[in-house]
Structure formats: structure tokens, C-alpha cells
Short mmCIF file of C-alpha atoms in Angstrom, two decimals:
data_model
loop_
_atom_site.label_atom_id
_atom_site.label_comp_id
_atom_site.label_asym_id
_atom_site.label_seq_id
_atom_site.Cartn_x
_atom_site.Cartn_y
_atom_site.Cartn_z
CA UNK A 157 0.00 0.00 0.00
CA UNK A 158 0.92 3.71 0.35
CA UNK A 159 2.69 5.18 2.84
CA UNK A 160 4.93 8.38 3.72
CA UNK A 161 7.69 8.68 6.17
CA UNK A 162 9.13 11.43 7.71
CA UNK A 163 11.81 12.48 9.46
CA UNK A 164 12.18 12.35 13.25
CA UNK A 165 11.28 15.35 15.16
CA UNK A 166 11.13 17.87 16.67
CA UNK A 167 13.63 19.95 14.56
CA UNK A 168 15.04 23.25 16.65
CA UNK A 169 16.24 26.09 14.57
CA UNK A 170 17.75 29.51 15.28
CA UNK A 171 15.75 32.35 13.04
CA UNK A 172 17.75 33.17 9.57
CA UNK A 173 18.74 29.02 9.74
CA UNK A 174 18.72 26.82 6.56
CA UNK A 175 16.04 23.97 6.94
CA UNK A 176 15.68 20.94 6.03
CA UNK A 177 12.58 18.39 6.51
CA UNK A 178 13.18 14.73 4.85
CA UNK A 179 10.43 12.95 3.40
CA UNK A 180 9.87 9.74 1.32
CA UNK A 181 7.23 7.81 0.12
CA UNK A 182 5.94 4.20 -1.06
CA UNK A 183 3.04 4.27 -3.89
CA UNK A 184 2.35 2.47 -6.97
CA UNK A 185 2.25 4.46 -10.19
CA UNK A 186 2.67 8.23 -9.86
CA UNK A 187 1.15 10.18 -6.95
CA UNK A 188 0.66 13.47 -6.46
CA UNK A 189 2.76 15.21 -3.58
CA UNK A 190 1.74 17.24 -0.67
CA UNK A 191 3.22 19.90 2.17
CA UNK A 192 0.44 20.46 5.14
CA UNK A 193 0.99 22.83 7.58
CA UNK A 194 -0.83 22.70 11.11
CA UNK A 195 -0.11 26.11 12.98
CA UNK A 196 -1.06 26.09 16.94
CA UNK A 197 -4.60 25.09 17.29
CA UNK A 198 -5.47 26.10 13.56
CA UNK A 199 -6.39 23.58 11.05
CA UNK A 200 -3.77 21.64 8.19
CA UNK A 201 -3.05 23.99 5.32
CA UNK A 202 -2.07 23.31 2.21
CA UNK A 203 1.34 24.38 2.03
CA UNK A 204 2.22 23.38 -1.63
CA UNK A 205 2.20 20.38 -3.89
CA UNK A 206 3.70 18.69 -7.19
CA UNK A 207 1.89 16.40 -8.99
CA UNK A 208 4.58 14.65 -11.45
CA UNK A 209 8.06 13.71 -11.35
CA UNK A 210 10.61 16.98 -11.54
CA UNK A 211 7.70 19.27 -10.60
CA UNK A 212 8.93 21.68 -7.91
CA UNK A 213 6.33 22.98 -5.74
CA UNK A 214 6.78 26.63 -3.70
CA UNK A 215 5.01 28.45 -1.35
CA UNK A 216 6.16 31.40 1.38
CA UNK A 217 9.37 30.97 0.80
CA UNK A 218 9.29 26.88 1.30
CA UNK A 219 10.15 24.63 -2.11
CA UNK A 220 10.08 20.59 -2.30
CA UNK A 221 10.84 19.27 -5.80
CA UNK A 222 9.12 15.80 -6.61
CA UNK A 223 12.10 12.93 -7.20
CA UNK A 224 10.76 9.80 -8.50
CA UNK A 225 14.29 8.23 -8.80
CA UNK A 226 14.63 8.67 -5.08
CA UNK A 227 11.14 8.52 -4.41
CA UNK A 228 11.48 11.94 -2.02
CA UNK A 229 9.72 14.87 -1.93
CA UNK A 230 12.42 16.84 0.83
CA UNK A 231 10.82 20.57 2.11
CA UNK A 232 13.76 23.07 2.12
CA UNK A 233 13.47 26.98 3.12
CA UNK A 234 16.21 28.88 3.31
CA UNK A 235 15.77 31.18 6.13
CA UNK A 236 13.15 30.22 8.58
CA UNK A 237 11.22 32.92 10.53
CA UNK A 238 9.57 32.04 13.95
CA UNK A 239 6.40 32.50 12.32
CA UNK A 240 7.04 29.41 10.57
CA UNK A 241 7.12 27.21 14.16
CA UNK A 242 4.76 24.25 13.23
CA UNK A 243 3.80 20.74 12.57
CA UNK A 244 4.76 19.81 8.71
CA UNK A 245 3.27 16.83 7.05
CA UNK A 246 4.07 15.52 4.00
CA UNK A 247 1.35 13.66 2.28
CA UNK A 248 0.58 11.69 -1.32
CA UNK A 249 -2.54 11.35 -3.12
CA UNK A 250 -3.26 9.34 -5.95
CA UNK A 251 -3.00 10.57 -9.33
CA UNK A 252 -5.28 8.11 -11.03
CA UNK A 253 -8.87 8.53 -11.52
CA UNK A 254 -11.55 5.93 -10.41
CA UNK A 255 -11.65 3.51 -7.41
CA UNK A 256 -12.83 4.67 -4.06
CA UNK A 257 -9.62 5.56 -2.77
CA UNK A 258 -9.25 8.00 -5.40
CA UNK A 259 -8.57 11.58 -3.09
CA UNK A 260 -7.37 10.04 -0.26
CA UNK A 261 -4.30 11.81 1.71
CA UNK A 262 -2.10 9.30 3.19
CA UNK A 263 0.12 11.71 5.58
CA UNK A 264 3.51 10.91 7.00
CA UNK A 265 4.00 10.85 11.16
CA UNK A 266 4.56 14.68 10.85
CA UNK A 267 7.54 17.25 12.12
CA UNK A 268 7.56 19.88 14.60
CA UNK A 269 9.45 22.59 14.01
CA UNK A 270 10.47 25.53 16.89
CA UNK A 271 11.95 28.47 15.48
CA UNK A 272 13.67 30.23 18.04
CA UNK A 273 14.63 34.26 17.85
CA UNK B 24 -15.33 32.68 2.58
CA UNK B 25 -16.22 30.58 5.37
CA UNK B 26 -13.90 27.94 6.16
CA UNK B 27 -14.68 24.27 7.11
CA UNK B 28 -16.57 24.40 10.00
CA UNK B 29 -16.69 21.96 13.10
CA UNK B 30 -18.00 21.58 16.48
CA UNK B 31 -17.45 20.91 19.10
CA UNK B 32 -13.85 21.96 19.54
CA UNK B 33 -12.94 20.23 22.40
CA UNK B 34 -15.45 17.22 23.92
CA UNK B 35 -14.90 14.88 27.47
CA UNK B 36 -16.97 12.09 27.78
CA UNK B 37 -16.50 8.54 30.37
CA UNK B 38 -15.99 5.39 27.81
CA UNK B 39 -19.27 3.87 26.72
CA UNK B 40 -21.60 7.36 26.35
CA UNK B 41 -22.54 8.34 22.35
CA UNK B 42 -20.71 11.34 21.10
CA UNK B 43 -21.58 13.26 18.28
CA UNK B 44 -19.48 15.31 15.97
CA UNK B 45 -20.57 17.62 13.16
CA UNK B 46 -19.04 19.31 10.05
CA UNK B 47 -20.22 22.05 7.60
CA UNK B 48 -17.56 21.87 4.64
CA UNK B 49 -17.12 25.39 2.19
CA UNK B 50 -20.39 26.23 0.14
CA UNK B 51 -20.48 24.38 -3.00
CA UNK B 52 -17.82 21.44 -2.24
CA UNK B 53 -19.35 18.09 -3.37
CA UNK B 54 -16.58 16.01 -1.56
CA UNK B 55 -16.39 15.53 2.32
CA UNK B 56 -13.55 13.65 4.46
CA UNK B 57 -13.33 12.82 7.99
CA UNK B 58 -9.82 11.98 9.32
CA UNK B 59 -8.69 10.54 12.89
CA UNK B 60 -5.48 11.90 13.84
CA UNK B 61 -3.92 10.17 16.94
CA UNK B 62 -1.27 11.98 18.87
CA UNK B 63 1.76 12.36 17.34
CA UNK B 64 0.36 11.23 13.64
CA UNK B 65 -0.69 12.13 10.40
CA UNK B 66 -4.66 12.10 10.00
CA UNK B 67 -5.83 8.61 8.63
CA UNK B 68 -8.78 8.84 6.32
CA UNK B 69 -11.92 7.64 7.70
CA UNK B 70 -14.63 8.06 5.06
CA UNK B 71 -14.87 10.26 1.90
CA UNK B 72 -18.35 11.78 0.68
CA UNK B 73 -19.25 12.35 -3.04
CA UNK B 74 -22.48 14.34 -2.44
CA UNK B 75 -24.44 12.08 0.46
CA UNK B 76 -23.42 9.26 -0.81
CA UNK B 77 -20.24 7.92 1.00
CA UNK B 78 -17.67 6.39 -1.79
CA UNK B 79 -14.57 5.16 0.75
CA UNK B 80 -15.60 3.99 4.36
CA UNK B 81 -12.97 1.06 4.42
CA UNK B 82 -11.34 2.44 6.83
CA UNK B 83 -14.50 3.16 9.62
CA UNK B 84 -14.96 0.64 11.86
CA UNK B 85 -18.50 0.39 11.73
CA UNK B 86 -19.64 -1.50 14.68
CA UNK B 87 -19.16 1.58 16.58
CA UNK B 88 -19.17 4.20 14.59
CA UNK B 89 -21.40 5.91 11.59
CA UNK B 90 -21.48 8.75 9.52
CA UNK B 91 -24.03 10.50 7.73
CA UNK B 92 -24.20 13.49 5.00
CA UNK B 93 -28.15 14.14 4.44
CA UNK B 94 -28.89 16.40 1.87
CA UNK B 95 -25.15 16.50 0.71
CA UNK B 96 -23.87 19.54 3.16
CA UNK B 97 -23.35 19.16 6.17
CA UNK B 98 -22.08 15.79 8.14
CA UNK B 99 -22.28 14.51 11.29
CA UNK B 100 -19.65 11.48 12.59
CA UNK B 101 -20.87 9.36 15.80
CA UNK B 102 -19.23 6.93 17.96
CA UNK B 103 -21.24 4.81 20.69
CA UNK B 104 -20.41 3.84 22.72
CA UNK B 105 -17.03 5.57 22.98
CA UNK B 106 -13.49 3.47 23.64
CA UNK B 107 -10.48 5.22 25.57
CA UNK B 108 -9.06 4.47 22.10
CA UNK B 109 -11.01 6.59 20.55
CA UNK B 110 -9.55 9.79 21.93
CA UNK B 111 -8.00 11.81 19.59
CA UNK B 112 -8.84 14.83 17.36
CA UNK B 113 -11.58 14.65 14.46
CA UNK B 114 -11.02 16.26 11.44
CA UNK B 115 -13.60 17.18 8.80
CA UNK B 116 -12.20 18.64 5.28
CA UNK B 117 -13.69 19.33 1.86
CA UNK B 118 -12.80 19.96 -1.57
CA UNK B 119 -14.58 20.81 -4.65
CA UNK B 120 -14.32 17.45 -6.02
CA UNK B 121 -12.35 14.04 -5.17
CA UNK B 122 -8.90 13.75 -6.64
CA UNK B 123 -5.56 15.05 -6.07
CA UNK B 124 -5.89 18.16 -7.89
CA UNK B 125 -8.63 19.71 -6.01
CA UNK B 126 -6.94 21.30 -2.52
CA UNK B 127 -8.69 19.32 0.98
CA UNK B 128 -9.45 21.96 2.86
CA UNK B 129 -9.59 21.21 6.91
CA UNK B 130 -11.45 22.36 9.44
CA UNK B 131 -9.87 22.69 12.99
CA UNK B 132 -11.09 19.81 14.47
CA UNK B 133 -12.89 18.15 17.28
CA UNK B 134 -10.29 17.00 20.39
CA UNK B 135 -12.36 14.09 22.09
CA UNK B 136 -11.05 12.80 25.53
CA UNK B 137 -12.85 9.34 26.68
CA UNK B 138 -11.99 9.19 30.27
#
């Protein structure tokens, strides 16, 4: 079946800091990829997505770029802000039409990240 | 634009009462989702909507719990009698239509406690 995994948390960071969140990913054919955001006691967001191979998605500053080969999808921002202290979650969906399944987010453990000043 | 809608935030209850939780997804999306997300862990997929008319509930373990969608809005998810197992947050999300390029769109959740 499907499944995402993460990288083990939490992740500390010093404002201005390079970051870094590993994620990987089991699916058959070619899902789409997903960033979800869940800020203190608000809702996931959709941070950003890719839906083929190469694809880079972006979003406030954050990128992940889509890598069948190593079947990653890594989130990257180069200087975080302590507005950005959250839980990320990566997630895959997939990408072919039909079946009940179709839609469903399967989401990785997620990773806390504290931003400090 | 309202968001996704869901109450009641937080909810205690002692193992083996009902419990009720309801959802009112964004005006005009067709497709509703509840997820279960245990501490510490992604949201797993309970049952998708198309409409009232639930497409995926593989994953709801239906000798305790049930879901409903009349009239294709608005959703309520039930559990009776509650497990301490069963405490964890409730989420309720919507999109426009199923599929992986229409954006889920979550609400903020229903934190049940079974004591």
C-alpha cells in the first residue's frame, strides 16, 4: 500500500537558519505530492504540492521538488522565521482517476518545528 | 469565505456514552472527508463523501461508529459507545471534487477525551 515517512522530530532552529525536513514515500504508479501545515490550534493547510516527477512545488518561501528516482519529496526553506514554528506533514494522493480511494491523503508521522529568535 | 466548520472543539466524555461530531464543509464542495489523527500522527482517512453518498468507508470501523451526510452539506460522525481508544482529534475537510488536484481543505477539528 501507500505510505509516507518522515523524518524524526522535533527539529530546533535559530531564526535566519537553513532547513531541512526529509520525506519519502511508497506508492504504486505516480502520486501526487503534498506539504500540510498545522499552525497552533489552527487547522492543516495546504502548504504546496507537485503532482509529477521533476515538478517543484513553492510556497512562502518553502520549495520541495518531486524525485521519482529517489522517491522523495524533501521541504527546504532557506531562512526560517519564527512564524514558521509548526507541525509539517508531508502527504501523497493518488494521481489516477476511479476507485474509491481515489482523493485520499495518506500523511507521514509529521515534524515539529520551533523556530527560536 | 467561510472555512470548514466543526464543532465541538474540544469534547470529554467517560468510555461507553454516544458522542456526536458535526461538520459544515465550504459552500459548493461536493466532496467531504473525515480523518482521525492520533497523537503524534498524520490524520488517517476515515470516510470520503461524493455528495451524500459515502464512496470510501474502508477504513471506519463500523460496529461503533457511523457517519451521515443528508442532503449533501453538512455531516455529522458518531461513535457509541465511545473506547479510551477513541480519543483523539476529528477532522472534517472538503474539496470541490475528489482527486488530487482539487486542494482538501480542513477544518480545525474536534479534540475528544474518553476518560
Amino acid at each position: 500500500g501507500n505510505s509516507v515517512t518522515q523524518m524524526e522530530g522535533p527539529v530546533t532552529l535559530s531564526e535566519e537558519a537553513f532547513l531541512t525536513i526529509n520525506c519519502t514515500y511508497t506508492a504504486t504508479g505516480y502520486p501526487s505530492l503534498f506539504w500540510y501545515v498545522q499552525y497552533p490550534g489552527e487547522g492543516l493547510q495546504l502548504l504546496l504540492k507537485a503532482t509529477k516527477a521533476d515538478d517543484k512545488g513553492s510556497n512562502k518561501g518553502f520549495e520541495a521538488t518531486y524525485r521519482k528516482e529517489t522517491t522523495s519529496f524533501h521541504l527546504e526553506k532557506g531562512s526560517v522565521q519564527v512564524s514558521d514554528s509548526a507541525v509539517y506533514f508531508c502527504a501523497l494522493s493518488r494521481a489516477n482517476a476511479g476507485g474509491t480511494s481515489y482523493g485520499k491523503l495518506t500523511f507521514g508521522q509529521g515534524t515539529i518545528l520551533t523556530v527560536h529568535p | 469565505e467561510a472555512g470548514v466548520v466543526q464543532s465541538p472543539r474540544y469534547k470529554i466524555i467517560e468510555k461507553k456514552q454516544p458522542v456526536a461530531f458535526w461538520c459544515n464543509p465550504i459552500s459548493g464542495h461536493n466532496t467531504l472527508y473525515w480523518y482521525l489523527q492520533n497523537l503524534g500522527q498524520g490524520p488517517e482517512l476515515l470516510i470520503r463523501y461524493e455528495n451524500e453518498e459515502a464512496v470510501d468507508d474502508s477504513q471506519l470501523p463500523k460496529d461503533r461508529f457511523s457517519a451521515e451526510r443528508l442532503k449533501g452539506v453538512d455531516s455529522t460522525l458518531k461513535i457509541q459507545p465511545a473506547e479510551l481508544g477513541d480519543s483523539a482529534v476529528y477532522l472534517c475537510a472538503s474539496s470541490l471534487a475528489p482527486g488530487p488536484y482539487y486542494e482538501q481543505y480542513f477544518g480545525p477539528g474536534t479534540r475528544l477525551t474518553v476518560t
